[in-house]
Tab-separated table of C-alpha atoms in Angstrom:
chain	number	residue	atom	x	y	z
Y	16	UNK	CA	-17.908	-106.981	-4.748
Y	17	UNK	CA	-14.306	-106.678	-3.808
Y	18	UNK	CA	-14.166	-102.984	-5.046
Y	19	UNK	CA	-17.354	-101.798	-3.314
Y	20	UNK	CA	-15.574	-103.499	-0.003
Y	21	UNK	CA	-11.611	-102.111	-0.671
Y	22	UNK	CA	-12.862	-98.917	-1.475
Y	23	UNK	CA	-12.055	-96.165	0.763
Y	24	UNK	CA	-14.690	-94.065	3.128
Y	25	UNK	CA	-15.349	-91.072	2.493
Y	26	UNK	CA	-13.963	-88.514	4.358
Y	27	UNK	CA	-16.088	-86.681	7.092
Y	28	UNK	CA	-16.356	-83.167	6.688
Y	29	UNK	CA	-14.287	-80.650	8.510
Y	30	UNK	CA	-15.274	-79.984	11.820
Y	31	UNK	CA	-16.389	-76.124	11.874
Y	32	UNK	CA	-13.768	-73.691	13.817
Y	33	UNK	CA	-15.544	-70.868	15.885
Y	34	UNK	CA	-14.748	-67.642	15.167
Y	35	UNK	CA	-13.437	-65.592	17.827
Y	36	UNK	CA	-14.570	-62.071	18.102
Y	37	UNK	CA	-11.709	-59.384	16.731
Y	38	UNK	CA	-10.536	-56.737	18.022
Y	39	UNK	CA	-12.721	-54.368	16.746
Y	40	UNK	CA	-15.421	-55.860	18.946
Y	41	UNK	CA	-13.561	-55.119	21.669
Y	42	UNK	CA	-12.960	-51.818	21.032
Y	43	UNK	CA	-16.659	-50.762	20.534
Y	44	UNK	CA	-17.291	-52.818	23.813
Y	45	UNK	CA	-14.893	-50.301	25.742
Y	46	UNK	CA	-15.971	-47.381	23.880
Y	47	UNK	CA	-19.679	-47.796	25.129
Y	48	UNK	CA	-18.736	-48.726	28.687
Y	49	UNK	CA	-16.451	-45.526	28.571
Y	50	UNK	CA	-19.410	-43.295	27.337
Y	51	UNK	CA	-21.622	-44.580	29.909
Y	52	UNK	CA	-19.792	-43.800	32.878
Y	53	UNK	CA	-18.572	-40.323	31.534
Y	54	UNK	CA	-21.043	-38.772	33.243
Y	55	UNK	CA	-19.967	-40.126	36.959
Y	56	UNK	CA	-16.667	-38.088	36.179
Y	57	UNK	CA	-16.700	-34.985	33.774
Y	58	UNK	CA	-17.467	-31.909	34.820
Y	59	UNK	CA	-20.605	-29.973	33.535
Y	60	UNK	CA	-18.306	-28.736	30.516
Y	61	UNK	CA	-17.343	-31.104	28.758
Y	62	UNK	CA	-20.946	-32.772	29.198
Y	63	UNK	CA	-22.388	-30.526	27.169
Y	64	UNK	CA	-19.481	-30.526	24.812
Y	65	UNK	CA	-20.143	-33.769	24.341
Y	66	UNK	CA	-24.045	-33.555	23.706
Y	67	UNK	CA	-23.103	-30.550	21.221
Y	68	UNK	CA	-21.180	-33.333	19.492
Y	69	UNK	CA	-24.005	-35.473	19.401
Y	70	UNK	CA	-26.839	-33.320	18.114
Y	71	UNK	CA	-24.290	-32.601	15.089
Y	72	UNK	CA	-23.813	-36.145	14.736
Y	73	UNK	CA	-27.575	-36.928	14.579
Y	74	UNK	CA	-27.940	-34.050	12.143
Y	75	UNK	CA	-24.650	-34.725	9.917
Y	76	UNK	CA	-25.690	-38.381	9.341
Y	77	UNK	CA	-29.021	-37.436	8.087
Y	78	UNK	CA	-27.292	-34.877	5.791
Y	79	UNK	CA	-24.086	-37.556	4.346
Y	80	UNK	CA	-27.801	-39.906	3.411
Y	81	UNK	CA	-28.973	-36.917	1.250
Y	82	UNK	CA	-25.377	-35.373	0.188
Y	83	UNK	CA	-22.768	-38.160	0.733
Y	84	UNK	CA	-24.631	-41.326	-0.405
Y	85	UNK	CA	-26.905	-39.701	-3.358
Y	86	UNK	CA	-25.474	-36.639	-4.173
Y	87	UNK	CA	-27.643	-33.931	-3.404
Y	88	UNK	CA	-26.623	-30.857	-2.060
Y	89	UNK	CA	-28.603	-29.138	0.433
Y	90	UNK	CA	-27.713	-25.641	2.090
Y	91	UNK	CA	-30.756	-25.905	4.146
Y	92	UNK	CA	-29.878	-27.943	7.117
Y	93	UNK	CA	-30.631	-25.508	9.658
Y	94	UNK	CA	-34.179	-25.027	8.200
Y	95	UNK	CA	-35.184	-27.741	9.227
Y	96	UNK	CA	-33.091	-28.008	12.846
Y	97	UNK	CA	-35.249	-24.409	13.621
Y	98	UNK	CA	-38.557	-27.002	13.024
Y	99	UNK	CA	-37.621	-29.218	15.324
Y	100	UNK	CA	-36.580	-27.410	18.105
Y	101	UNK	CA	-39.279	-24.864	17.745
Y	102	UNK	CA	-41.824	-27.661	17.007
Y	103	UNK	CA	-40.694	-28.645	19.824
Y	104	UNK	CA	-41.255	-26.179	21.613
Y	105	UNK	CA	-44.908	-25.050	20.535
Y	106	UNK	CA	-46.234	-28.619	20.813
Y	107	UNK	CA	-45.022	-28.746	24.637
Y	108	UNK	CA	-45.327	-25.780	25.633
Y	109	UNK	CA	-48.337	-24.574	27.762
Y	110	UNK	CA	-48.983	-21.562	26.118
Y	111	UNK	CA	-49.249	-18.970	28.441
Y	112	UNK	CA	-48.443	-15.388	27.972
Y	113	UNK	CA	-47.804	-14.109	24.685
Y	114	UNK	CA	-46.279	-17.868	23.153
Y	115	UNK	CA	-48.890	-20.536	21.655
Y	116	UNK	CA	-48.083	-23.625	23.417
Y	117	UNK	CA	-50.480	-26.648	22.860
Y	118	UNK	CA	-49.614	-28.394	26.386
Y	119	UNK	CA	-48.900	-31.918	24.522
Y	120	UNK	CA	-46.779	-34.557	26.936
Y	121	UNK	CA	-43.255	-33.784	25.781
Y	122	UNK	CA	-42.467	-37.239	24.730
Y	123	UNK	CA	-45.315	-36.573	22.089
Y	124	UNK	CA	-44.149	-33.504	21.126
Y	125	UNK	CA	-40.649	-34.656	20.561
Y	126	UNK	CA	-42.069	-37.705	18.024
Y	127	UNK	CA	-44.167	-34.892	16.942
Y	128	UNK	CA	-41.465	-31.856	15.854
Y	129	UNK	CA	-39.486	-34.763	14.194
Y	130	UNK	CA	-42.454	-35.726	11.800
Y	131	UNK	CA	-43.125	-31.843	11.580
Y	132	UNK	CA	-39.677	-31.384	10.099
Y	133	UNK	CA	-40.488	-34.491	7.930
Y	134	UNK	CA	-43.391	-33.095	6.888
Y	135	UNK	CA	-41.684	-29.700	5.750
Y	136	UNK	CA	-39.219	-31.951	3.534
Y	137	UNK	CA	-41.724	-33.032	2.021
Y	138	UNK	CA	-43.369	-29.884	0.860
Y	139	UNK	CA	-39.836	-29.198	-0.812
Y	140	UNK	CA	-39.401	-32.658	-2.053
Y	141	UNK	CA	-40.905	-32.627	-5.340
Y	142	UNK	CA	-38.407	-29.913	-5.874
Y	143	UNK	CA	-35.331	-32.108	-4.244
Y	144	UNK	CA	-36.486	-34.525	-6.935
Y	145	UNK	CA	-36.309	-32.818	-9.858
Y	146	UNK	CA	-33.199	-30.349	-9.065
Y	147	UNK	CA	-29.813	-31.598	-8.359
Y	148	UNK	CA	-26.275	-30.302	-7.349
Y	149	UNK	CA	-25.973	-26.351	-7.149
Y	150	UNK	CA	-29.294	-26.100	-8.552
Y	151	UNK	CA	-30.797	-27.783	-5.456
Y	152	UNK	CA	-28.018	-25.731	-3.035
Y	153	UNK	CA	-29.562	-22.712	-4.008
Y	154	UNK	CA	-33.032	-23.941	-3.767
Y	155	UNK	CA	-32.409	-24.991	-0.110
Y	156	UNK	CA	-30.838	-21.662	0.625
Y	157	UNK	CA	-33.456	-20.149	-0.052
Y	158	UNK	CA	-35.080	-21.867	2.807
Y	159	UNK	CA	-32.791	-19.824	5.141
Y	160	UNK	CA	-34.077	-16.681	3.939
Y	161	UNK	CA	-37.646	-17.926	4.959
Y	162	UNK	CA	-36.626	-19.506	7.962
Y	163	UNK	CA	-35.118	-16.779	9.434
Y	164	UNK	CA	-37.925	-14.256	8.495
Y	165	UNK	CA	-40.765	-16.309	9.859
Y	166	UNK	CA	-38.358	-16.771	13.390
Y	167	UNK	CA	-37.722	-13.756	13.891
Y	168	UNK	CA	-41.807	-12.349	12.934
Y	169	UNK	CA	-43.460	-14.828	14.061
Y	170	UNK	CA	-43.446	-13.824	17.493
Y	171	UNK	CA	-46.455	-15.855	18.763
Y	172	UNK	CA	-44.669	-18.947	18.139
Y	173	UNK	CA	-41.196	-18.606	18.263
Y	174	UNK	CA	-41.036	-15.255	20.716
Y	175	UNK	CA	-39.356	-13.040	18.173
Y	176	UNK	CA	-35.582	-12.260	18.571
Y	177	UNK	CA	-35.415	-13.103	22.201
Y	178	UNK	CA	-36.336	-16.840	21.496
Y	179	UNK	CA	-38.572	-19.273	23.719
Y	180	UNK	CA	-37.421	-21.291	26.382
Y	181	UNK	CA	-37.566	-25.160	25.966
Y	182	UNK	CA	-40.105	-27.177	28.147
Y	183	UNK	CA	-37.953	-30.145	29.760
Y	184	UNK	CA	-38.472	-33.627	28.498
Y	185	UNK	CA	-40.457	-35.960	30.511
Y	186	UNK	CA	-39.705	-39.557	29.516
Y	187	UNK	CA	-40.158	-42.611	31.889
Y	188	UNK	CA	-40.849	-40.883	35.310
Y	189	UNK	CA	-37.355	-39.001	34.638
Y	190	UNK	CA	-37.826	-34.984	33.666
Y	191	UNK	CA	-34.510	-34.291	32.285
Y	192	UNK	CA	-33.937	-30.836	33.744
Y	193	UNK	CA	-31.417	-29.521	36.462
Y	194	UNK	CA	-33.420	-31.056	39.201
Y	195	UNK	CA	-31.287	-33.429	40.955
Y	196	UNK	CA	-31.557	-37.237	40.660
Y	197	UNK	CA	-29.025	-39.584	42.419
Y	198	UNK	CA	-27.365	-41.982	40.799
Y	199	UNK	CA	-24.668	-44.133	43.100
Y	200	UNK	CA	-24.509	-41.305	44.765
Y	201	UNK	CA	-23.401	-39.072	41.932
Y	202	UNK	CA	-25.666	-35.844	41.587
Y	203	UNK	CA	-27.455	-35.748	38.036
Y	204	UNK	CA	-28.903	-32.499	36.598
Y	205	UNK	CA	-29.886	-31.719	32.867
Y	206	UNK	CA	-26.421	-32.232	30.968
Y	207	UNK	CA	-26.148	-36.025	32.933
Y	208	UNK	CA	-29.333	-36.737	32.398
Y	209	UNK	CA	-29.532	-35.575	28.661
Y	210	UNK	CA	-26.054	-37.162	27.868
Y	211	UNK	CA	-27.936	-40.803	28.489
Y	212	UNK	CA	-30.525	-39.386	26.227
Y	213	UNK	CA	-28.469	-38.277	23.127
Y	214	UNK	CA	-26.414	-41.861	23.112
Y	215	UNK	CA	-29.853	-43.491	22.729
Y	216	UNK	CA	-31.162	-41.581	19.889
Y	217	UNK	CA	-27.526	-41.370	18.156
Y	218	UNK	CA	-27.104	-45.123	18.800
Y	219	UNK	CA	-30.304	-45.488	17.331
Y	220	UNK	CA	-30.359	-43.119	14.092
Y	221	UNK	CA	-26.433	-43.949	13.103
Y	222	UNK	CA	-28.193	-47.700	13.469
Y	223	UNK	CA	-31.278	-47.026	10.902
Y	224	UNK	CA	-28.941	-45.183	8.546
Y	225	UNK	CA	-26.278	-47.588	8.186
Y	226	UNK	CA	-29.273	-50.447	7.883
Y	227	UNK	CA	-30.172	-47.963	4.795
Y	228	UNK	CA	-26.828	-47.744	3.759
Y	229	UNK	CA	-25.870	-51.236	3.442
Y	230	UNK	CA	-29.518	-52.091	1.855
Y	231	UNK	CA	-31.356	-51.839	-0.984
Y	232	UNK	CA	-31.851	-48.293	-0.923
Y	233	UNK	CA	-27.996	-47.872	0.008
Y	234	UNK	CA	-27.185	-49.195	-3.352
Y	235	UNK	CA	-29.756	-47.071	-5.427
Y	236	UNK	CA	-28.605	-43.791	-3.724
Y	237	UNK	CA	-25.174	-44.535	-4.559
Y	238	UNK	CA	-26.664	-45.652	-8.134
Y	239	UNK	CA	-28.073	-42.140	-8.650
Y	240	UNK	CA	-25.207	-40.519	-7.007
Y	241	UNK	CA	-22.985	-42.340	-9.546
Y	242	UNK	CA	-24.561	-41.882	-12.688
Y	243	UNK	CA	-28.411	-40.267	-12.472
Y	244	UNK	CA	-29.051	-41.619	-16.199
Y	245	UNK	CA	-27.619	-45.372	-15.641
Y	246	UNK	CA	-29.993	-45.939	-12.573
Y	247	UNK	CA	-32.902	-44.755	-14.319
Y	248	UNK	CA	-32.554	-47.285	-16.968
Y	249	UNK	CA	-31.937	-49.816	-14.271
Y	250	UNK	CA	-34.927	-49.280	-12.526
Y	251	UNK	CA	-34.476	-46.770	-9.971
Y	252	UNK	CA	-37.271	-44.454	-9.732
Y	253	UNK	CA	-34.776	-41.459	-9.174
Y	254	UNK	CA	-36.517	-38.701	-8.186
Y	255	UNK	CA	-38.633	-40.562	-5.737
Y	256	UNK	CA	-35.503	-41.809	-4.108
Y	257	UNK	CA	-34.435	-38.535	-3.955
Y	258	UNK	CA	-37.520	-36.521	-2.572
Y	259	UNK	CA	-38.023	-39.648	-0.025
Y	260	UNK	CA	-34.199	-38.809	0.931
Y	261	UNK	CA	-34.504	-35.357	1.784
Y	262	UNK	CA	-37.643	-35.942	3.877
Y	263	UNK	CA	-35.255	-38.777	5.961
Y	264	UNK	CA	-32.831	-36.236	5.844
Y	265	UNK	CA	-34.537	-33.402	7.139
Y	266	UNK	CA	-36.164	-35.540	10.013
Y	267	UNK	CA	-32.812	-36.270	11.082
Y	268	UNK	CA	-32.387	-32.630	11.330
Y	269	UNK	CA	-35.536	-32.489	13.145
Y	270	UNK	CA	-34.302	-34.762	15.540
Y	271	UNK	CA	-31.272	-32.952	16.140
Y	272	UNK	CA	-32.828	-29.340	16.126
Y	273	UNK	CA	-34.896	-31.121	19.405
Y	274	UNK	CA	-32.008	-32.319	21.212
Y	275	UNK	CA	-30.020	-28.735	20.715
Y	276	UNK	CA	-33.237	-27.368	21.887
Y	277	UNK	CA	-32.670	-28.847	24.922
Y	278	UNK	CA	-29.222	-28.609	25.539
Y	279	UNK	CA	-29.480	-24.584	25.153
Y	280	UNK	CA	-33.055	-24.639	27.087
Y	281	UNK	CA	-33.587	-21.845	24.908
Y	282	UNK	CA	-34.254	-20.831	21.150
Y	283	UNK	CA	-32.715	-18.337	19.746
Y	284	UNK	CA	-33.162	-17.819	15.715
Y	285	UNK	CA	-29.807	-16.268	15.300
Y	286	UNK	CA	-28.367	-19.938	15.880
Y	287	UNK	CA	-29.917	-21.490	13.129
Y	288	UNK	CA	-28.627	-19.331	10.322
Y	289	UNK	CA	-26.101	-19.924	7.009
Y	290	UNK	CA	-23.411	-20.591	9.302
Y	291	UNK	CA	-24.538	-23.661	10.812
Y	292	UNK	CA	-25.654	-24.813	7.455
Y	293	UNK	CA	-21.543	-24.547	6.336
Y	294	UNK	CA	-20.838	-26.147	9.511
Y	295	UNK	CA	-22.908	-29.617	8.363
Y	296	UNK	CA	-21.303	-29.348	5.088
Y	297	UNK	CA	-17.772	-29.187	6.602
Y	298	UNK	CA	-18.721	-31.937	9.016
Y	299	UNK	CA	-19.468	-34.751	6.395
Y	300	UNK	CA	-16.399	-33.659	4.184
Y	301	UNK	CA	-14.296	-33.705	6.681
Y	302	UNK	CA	-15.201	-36.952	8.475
Y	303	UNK	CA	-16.271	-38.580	5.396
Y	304	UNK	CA	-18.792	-38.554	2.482
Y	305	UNK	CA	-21.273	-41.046	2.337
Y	306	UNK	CA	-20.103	-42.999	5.810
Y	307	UNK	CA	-21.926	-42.780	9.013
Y	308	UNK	CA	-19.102	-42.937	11.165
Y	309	UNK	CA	-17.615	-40.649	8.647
Y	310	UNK	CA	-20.399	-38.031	9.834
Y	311	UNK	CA	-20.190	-38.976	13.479
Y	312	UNK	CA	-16.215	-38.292	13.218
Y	313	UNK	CA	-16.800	-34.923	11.323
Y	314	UNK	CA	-19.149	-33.312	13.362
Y	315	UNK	CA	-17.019	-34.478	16.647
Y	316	UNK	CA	-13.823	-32.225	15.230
Y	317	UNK	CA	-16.266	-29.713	14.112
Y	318	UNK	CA	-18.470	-29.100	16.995
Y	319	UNK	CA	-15.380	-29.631	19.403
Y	320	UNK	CA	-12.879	-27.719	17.941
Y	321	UNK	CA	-14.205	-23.966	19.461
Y	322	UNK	CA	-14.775	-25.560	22.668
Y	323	UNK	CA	-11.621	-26.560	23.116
Y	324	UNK	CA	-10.201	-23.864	21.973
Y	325	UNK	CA	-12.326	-21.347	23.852
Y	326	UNK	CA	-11.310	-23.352	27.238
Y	327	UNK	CA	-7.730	-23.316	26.812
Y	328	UNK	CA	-7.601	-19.756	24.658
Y	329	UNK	CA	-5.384	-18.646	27.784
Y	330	UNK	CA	-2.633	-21.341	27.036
Y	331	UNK	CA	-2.681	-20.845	23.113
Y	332	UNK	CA	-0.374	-18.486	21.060
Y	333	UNK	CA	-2.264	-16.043	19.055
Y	334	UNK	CA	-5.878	-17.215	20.518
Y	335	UNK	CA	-7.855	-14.968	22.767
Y	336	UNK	CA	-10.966	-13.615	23.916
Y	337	UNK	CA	-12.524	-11.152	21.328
Y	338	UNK	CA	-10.965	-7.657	21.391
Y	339	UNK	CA	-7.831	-8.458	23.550
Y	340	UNK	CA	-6.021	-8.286	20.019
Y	341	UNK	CA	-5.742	-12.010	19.224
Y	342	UNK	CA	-7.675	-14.645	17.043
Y	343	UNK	CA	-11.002	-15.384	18.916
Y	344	UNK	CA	-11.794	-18.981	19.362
Y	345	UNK	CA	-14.371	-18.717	17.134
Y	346	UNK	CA	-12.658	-17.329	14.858
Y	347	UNK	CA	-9.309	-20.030	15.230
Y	348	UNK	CA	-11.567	-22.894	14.554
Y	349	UNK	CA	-12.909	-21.718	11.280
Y	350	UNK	CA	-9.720	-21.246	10.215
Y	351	UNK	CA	-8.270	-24.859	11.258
Y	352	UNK	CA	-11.512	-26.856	9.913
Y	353	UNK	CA	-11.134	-24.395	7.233
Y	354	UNK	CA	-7.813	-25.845	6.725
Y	355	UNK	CA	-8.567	-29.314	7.597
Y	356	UNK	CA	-11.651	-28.791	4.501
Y	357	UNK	CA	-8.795	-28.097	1.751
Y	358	UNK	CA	-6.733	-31.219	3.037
Y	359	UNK	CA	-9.156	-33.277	3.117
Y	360	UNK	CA	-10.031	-32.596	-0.386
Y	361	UNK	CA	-6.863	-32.401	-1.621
Y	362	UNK	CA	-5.005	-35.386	-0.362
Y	363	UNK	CA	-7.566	-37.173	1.472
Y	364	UNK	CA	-10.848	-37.472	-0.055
Y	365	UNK	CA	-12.615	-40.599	1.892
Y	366	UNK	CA	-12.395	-38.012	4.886
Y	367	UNK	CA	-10.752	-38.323	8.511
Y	368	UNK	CA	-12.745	-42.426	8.679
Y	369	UNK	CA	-10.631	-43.322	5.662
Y	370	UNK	CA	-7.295	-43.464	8.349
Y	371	UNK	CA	-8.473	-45.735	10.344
Y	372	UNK	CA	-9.821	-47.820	7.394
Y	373	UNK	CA	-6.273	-47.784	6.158
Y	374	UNK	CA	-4.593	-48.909	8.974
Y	375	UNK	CA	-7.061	-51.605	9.576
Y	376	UNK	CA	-6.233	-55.105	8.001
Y	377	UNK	CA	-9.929	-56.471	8.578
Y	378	UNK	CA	-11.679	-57.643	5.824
Y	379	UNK	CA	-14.342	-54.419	4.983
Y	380	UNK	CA	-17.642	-54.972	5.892
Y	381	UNK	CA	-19.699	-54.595	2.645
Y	382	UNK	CA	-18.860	-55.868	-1.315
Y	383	UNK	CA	-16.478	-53.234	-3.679
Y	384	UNK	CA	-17.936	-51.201	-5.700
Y	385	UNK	CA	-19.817	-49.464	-2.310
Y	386	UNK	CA	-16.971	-47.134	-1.374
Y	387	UNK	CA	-19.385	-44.279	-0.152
Y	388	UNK	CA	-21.096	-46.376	2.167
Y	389	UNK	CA	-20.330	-46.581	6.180
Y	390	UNK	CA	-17.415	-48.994	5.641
């Protein structure tokens, strides 16, 4: 009796501390207020500098899923942007003249060039699931070759060399064209109007992939981009992964072919050529294999980089307009991502994200082991 009364009570647990937001919080809190009231400020420019920036991004993060987190490499990126934005195009367009149009609401035909680009990775996925690594590259080129052909013969639906022009997007009461809407008193044509637009469906496809990334199929894509033969004894079915990849992949591109669709207002197969293809490539090297802010970064320096250059060509040494006996702009930022390519590779191979990673102290976000992954 006199233990059980001299014996000591037990302590009472630890009262819990709450955790106080870090910085980085804070700093993704002032980036989206600062991209929201861009448009009140910039001039028409840099607007649609900016949505060039996001319709790579949107297209770059679909290709890191398919190249960056499982390791297939696919040349044929701008295949499947020219189905989009033409999809686009034929599904809301009213058909008159010479052009097939099908007059659907534009909102539908937007949901409805996406799955068409979808659906055309998935004609060429039992081939993405069986080929891999220049093998598949070379299969995908060939989808260029095709591509182009059928854009540039196909003159009842795309309108031949000369293009089509792009049907505006309806969406909410809102047609997002150069008609002008007032917001706090700030005039808003197409590029203001859009810019609202291409945060929303960036915000929400860098969302979905990094959901991907950090799930259960993250981990089997980086499984098969690891080691193909150790994942299929584990139990990944890998060439269903793969084919179901490069349909996700190619909707992305989709997705992004509809938004540069309606940046340009006009389609143009010359656009969506080999070059643009490189361009993707470049984008998710440079920023980062396998990340999604790794792709957003990339095709921000990519997709910038001429822009900038072409707008202050007049205060650069050795850059000029073409034929004045300088370096084009065009020309100056192949070189420098060209550059910024072989150092990256060299003596930085997590990519332009991997500095800021560095310098970070925070704890990362997901387990070792899951390095390719949006960290």
């Amino acid at each position: 009796m006199s233990d059980v009364l001299t014996k000591p009570a037990p302590e009472a647990p630890p009262a819990r501390t709450r955790k106080l937001p870090g910085p980085r919080i804070y700093v993704w809190a002032a980036g989206a207020v600062l991209l929201l009231v861009l448009p009140f400020y910039l001039e028409r420019f840099w607007l649609q500098a900016g949505l060039f920036a996001m319709a790579a991004a949107i297209g770059a993060i679909g290709l890191n899923l398919l190249t960056g987190a499982t390791g297939q490499l696919s040349m044929g990126h701008a295949f499947f942007l020219a189905v989009g934005a033409y999809g686009y195009c034929v599904f809301a367009g009213d058909g008159d003249g010479e052009l097939t149009g099908l007059g659907l609401p534009t909102w539908l035909a937007l949901v409805l060039a996406v799955g068409l680009a979808g659906v055309a990775g998935g004609v060429f996925s039992p081939i993405a699931g069986r080929l891999r690594g220049a093998y598949l590259g070379i299969a995908t080129l060939a989808l260029i070759f095709i591509g182009q052909h059928v854009l540039f013969n196909a003159h009842d639906l795309t309108g031949g060399f000369n293009g089509r022009d792009v049907p505006p997007l309806s969406l909410f009461g809102i047609t997002f064209d150069d008609s002008e809407l007032l917001v706090a008193a700030v005039p808003f044509g197409a590029s203001e109007k859009l810019w609202y637009l291409g945060l929303v469906l960036l915000a929400a496809g860098g969302l979905f992939a990094r959901g991907v990334l950090r799930g259960r199929p993250g981990r089997a894509m980086n499984a098969i981009r690891d080691h193909q033969i150790a994942a299929g004894v584990m139990g990944v079915p890998v060439a269903r992964y793969r084919a179901a990849v490069f349909v996700l992949s190619s909707m992305y591109a989709g997705l992004a072919g509809v938004l540069l669709a309606m940046i340009f207002q006009r389609t143009v197969p010359e656009y969506f050529g080999m070059v643009i293809s490189l361009e993707y490539l470049a984008m998710i090297v440079i920023g980062g294999l396998g990340s999604v802010s790794g792709a957003v970064v990339g095709a921000v320096f990519v997709s910038l980089l001429p822009q900038i250059l072409t707008r202050y060509s007049d205060s650069l040494p050795l850059v000029s307009e073409a034929g004045t006996g300088g370096v084009s702009p065009g020309e100056a930022a192949k070189y420098l991502y060209g550059a910024a390519l072989v150092a990256v590779v060299l003596f930085l191979p997590g990519g332009l994200v991997r500095l800021a990673a560095r310098r970070s102290s925070a704890t990362p976000e997901e387990p070792s082991g899951t390095e390719g992954n949006d960290r």
